[in-house]
Amino acid sequence: MEAASLKLGLIGNCAVSALIDDRARVVWACAPRFDGDPVFNALIDSPEGIGPDGTFQIMLEDFSHSEQEYRHGTAVLRTRLYDLHGNAIEIVDFMPRFFLYDRPFRPEMLVRRIRPLQGHPRIRVVLRPVIQWGSAQPSRTRGSNHLRFVGPDFTIRLTTNAPLTYVHDETPFALDMPMSFIFGPDETLDRAVEDAARTLEEKTVNYWRDWTRRLAIPLEWQEAVIRAAITLKLCLFEETGAIVAAMTTSIPEAPGTQRNWDYRYCWLRDAFFVVRALNSLSETGTMEDYLRWLRNVVAQSHDGHVQPLYGIGLESKLTEYMIPHLRGYRGMGPVRVGNQAFEHFQHDVYGNIVLGSAQAFFDHRLHQRAGADEFALLERAGERAFAIHDQPDASMWELRTRSRVHTSSVLMNWAACDRLAKIALQLKLPERATTWRERADLIKRKILDNAWSEQRQAFVESFGGKDLDASVLLMAEVGFIDPRDPRFVSTVDALEATLCDGPYMRRYEAPDDFGKPETSFNICAFWRIDALARIGRVDQAREIFEALLASRNHLGLLSEDTHPVTGELWGNFPQTYSMVGIINGAMRLSKAWDTKI
């Protein structure tokens, strides 16, 4: 039996999503939103391979091989399955998304369309949703052309023009005509199934193509950037504006390490990087949605403290617990729900709040530019950033048993004060600008005095420390230091010598709660690319960037980590941090359009 893998495609509509493997098996989907109970959970209950429970499969008899791709510029996935006898079928998967009555139409719905491509293929439909984290299956009832799956908290309907008896009994049958499966709300369709599915597909394709054609993409690596942009957009929970870090929980960062976490929540740090990457492509709609969510986060933090992450509905308590009956990805448990990091003090969060909001004060394209009221809210975050800028925290790496004054956290506190000074000038508030500039300068002096190690000839991970950490590469990215400053150049050299395995880069050298990291953290490798390009080592940066692109899966997606020896993807999937790196790298390194035309 083949092992589970991250050879997966993501489909979604900014309300719900699903992961589909290269044999067109739906192996992960949660309801009623990204952080809900999985309806399909085979991805994390598969020690030896993906079985039929917790999946939605269109199985081709005597399967031989498959091909899979996205329809260009869309979130519509197309899989072709071939058998040993020359027969073939095509499966098109998507979640409807388009505008209806001037509002986003994004139902909790999965549409699967299949058609014979050649020969006389025989298929078997296996639809086995689960409830209560896979501990039970919903009850089934049958209608004239639909099946209803009833759980304690929901009812889902499958409407199809396939023979319902064959679907219900999982009986193999000949596919001699196109068939569609609409899996979603318990509502009667107002037209024939095939007609409804075709219309939904056409409108969804048109939506995504209209969306992507408005992107300001670079000359080079266009397909990679478009795919990364669509993936980031799919991680937006549009109803509230929250952006999840990844769609999954408990995919190990490295094999057998128990570094298994739930990433289906909104980290302010990750969301800032997503917003900035999409802004660089002139896709400001996501920023506007996110700022709605962020304003609510800041407004509800009456004591000034802001958590590093929240639920996508602004939930502040994300108690972490394990699901003992699930075996985990490739049997590598535990499976966790919730994330203990909501209890952490991670002081970089205040800088991420201000950085994520700053463009809204300057961008004339926005429907609602930020003004004095929004500035007052940001100043609350800034006051907190300044008050705690030299206090120990858990760092951006969310260390659970160690607290220090981490350089990356102080750096982001500086960024909060620096950007507030610039915003104040934009708003013609010179006294506030002076206050924030003085505070930024004070923090900068502390970083330069306390984070530099003469012994390592590098900026190190904490004040007075000695260990190297890739997060200091952000010094150039946020404008703290001239990238050609000898201290920054020396830091890059030291990090390359200590943390890099070819094109890959680990987060830090010191052991953490689980020992020394084994896999490359993908965003760190992209930070390295940015630093090299800023220093002037563009050829080296381009070479590394091409190597990282080659490590993506067959559909152009990345997870959190890559194993430097096997090249296999590990960690939660798809990881927004990693997809951000693709966009940032391409925008930094691409030749200008006028070099070609």
PDB file of N, CA and C in Angstrom, residues 211-241:
ATOM      1  N   TRP A 211      -9.553  37.357 -11.713  1.00  0.00           N
ATOM      2  CA  TRP A 211      -8.736  37.730 -10.553  1.00  0.00           C
ATOM      3  C   TRP A 211      -7.250  37.708 -10.889  1.00  0.00           C
ATOM      4  N   THR A 212      -6.792  36.636 -11.526  1.00  0.00           N
ATOM      5  CA  THR A 212      -5.361  36.517 -11.805  1.00  0.00           C
ATOM      6  C   THR A 212      -4.894  37.498 -12.877  1.00  0.00           C
ATOM      7  N   ARG A 213      -5.756  37.837 -13.810  1.00  0.00           N
ATOM      8  CA  ARG A 213      -5.311  38.750 -14.872  1.00  0.00           C
ATOM      9  C   ARG A 213      -5.082  40.164 -14.349  1.00  0.00           C
ATOM     10  N   ARG A 214      -5.582  40.457 -13.154  1.00  0.00           N
ATOM     11  CA  ARG A 214      -5.342  41.770 -12.567  1.00  0.00           C
ATOM     12  C   ARG A 214      -4.061  41.829 -11.741  1.00  0.00           C
ATOM     13  N   LEU A 215      -3.395  40.701 -11.563  1.00  0.00           N
ATOM     14  CA  LEU A 215      -2.168  40.678 -10.768  1.00  0.00           C
ATOM     15  C   LEU A 215      -1.022  41.342 -11.522  1.00  0.00           C
ATOM     16  N   ALA A 216      -0.212  42.087 -10.805  1.00  0.00           N
ATOM     17  CA  ALA A 216       0.979  42.710 -11.395  1.00  0.00           C
ATOM     18  C   ALA A 216       2.154  41.758 -11.223  1.00  0.00           C
ATOM     19  N   ILE A 217       2.225  40.755 -12.077  1.00  0.00           N
ATOM     20  CA  ILE A 217       3.215  39.687 -11.917  1.00  0.00           C
ATOM     21  C   ILE A 217       4.550  40.074 -12.548  1.00  0.00           C
ATOM     22  N   PRO A 218       5.642  39.437 -12.125  1.00  0.00           N
ATOM     23  CA  PRO A 218       6.948  39.723 -12.719  1.00  0.00           C
ATOM     24  C   PRO A 218       7.086  39.065 -14.086  1.00  0.00           C
ATOM     25  N   LEU A 219       8.142  39.413 -14.789  1.00  0.00           N
ATOM     26  CA  LEU A 219       8.394  38.839 -16.108  1.00  0.00           C
ATOM     27  C   LEU A 219       8.715  37.356 -16.008  1.00  0.00           C
ATOM     28  N   GLU A 220       9.566  36.998 -15.063  1.00  0.00           N
ATOM     29  CA  GLU A 220      10.007  35.605 -14.909  1.00  0.00           C
ATOM     30  C   GLU A 220       9.180  34.879 -13.849  1.00  0.00           C
ATOM     31  N   TRP A 221       9.112  33.570 -13.986  1.00  0.00           N
ATOM     32  CA  TRP A 221       8.465  32.681 -13.020  1.00  0.00           C
ATOM     33  C   TRP A 221       6.985  33.012 -12.831  1.00  0.00           C
ATOM     34  N   GLN A 222       6.316  33.347 -13.926  1.00  0.00           N
ATOM     35  CA  GLN A 222       4.931  33.789 -13.817  1.00  0.00           C
ATOM     36  C   GLN A 222       4.004  32.686 -13.302  1.00  0.00           C
ATOM     37  N   GLU A 223       4.167  31.467 -13.812  1.00  0.00           N
ATOM     38  CA  GLU A 223       3.281  30.387 -13.380  1.00  0.00           C
ATOM     39  C   GLU A 223       3.441  30.123 -11.886  1.00  0.00           C
ATOM     40  N   ALA A 224       4.679  30.159 -11.400  1.00  0.00           N
ATOM     41  CA  ALA A 224       4.923  29.925  -9.975  1.00  0.00           C
ATOM     42  C   ALA A 224       4.267  31.010  -9.133  1.00  0.00           C
ATOM     43  N   VAL A 225       4.363  32.246  -9.569  1.00  0.00           N
ATOM     44  CA  VAL A 225       3.790  33.359  -8.817  1.00  0.00           C
ATOM     45  C   VAL A 225       2.263  33.295  -8.827  1.00  0.00           C
ATOM     46  N   ILE A 226       1.680  33.009  -9.976  1.00  0.00           N
ATOM     47  CA  ILE A 226       0.219  32.915 -10.058  1.00  0.00           C
ATOM     48  C   ILE A 226      -0.302  31.812  -9.138  1.00  0.00           C
ATOM     49  N   ARG A 227       0.352  30.655  -9.167  1.00  0.00           N
ATOM     50  CA  ARG A 227      -0.101  29.562  -8.309  1.00  0.00           C
ATOM     51  C   ARG A 227       0.047  29.927  -6.835  1.00  0.00           C
ATOM     52  N   ALA A 228       1.153  30.584  -6.486  1.00  0.00           N
ATOM     53  CA  ALA A 228       1.344  30.997  -5.093  1.00  0.00           C
ATOM     54  C   ALA A 228       0.285  32.010  -4.680  1.00  0.00           C
ATOM     55  N   ALA A 229      -0.035  32.949  -5.560  1.00  0.00           N
ATOM     56  CA  ALA A 229      -1.028  33.977  -5.240  1.00  0.00           C
ATOM     57  C   ALA A 229      -2.401  33.358  -5.026  1.00  0.00           C
ATOM     58  N   ILE A 230      -2.807  32.453  -5.893  1.00  0.00           N
ATOM     59  CA  ILE A 230      -4.106  31.794  -5.728  1.00  0.00           C
ATOM     60  C   ILE A 230      -4.143  31.015  -4.419  1.00  0.00           C
ATOM     61  N   THR A 231      -3.064  30.328  -4.113  1.00  0.00           N
ATOM     62  CA  THR A 231      -3.002  29.541  -2.881  1.00  0.00           C
ATOM     63  C   THR A 231      -3.145  30.432  -1.657  1.00  0.00           C
ATOM     64  N   LEU A 232      -2.456  31.569  -1.659  1.00  0.00           N
ATOM     65  CA  LEU A 232      -2.581  32.497  -0.538  1.00  0.00           C
ATOM     66  C   LEU A 232      -4.009  33.027  -0.424  1.00  0.00           C
ATOM     67  N   LYS A 233      -4.605  33.335  -1.550  1.00  0.00           N
ATOM     68  CA  LYS A 233      -5.988  33.831  -1.530  1.00  0.00           C
ATOM     69  C   LYS A 233      -6.921  32.787  -0.923  1.00  0.00           C
ATOM     70  N   LEU A 234      -6.698  31.520  -1.233  1.00  0.00           N
ATOM     71  CA  LEU A 234      -7.547  30.453  -0.715  1.00  0.00           C
ATOM     72  C   LEU A 234      -7.419  30.297   0.795  1.00  0.00           C
ATOM     73  N   CYS A 235      -6.346  30.818   1.379  1.00  0.00           N
ATOM     74  CA  CYS A 235      -6.144  30.726   2.831  1.00  0.00           C
ATOM     75  C   CYS A 235      -6.814  31.872   3.580  1.00  0.00           C
ATOM     76  N   LEU A 236      -7.493  32.755   2.845  1.00  0.00           N
ATOM     77  CA  LEU A 236      -8.285  33.831   3.446  1.00  0.00           C
ATOM     78  C   LEU A 236      -9.671  33.318   3.793  1.00  0.00           C
ATOM     79  N   PHE A 237     -10.063  33.445   5.056  1.00  0.00           N
ATOM     80  CA  PHE A 237     -11.440  33.163   5.454  1.00  0.00           C
ATOM     81  C   PHE A 237     -12.190  34.480   5.309  1.00  0.00           C
ATOM     82  N   GLU A 238     -12.806  34.646   4.152  1.00  0.00           N
ATOM     83  CA  GLU A 238     -13.277  35.955   3.729  1.00  0.00           C
ATOM     84  C   GLU A 238     -14.364  36.530   4.629  1.00  0.00           C
ATOM     85  N   GLU A 239     -15.141  35.701   5.245  1.00  0.00           N
ATOM     86  CA  GLU A 239     -16.229  36.183   6.093  1.00  0.00           C
ATOM     87  C   GLU A 239     -15.726  37.117   7.187  1.00  0.00           C
ATOM     88  N   THR A 240     -14.593  36.772   7.807  1.00  0.00           N
ATOM     89  CA  THR A 240     -14.053  37.599   8.887  1.00  0.00           C
ATOM     90  C   THR A 240     -12.796  38.359   8.486  1.00  0.00           C
ATOM     91  N   GLY A 241     -12.096  37.896   7.444  1.00  0.00           N
ATOM     92  CA  GLY A 241     -10.842  38.511   7.031  1.00  0.00           C
ATOM     93  C   GLY A 241      -9.611  37.834   7.581  1.00  0.00           C
TER      94      GLY A 241
END
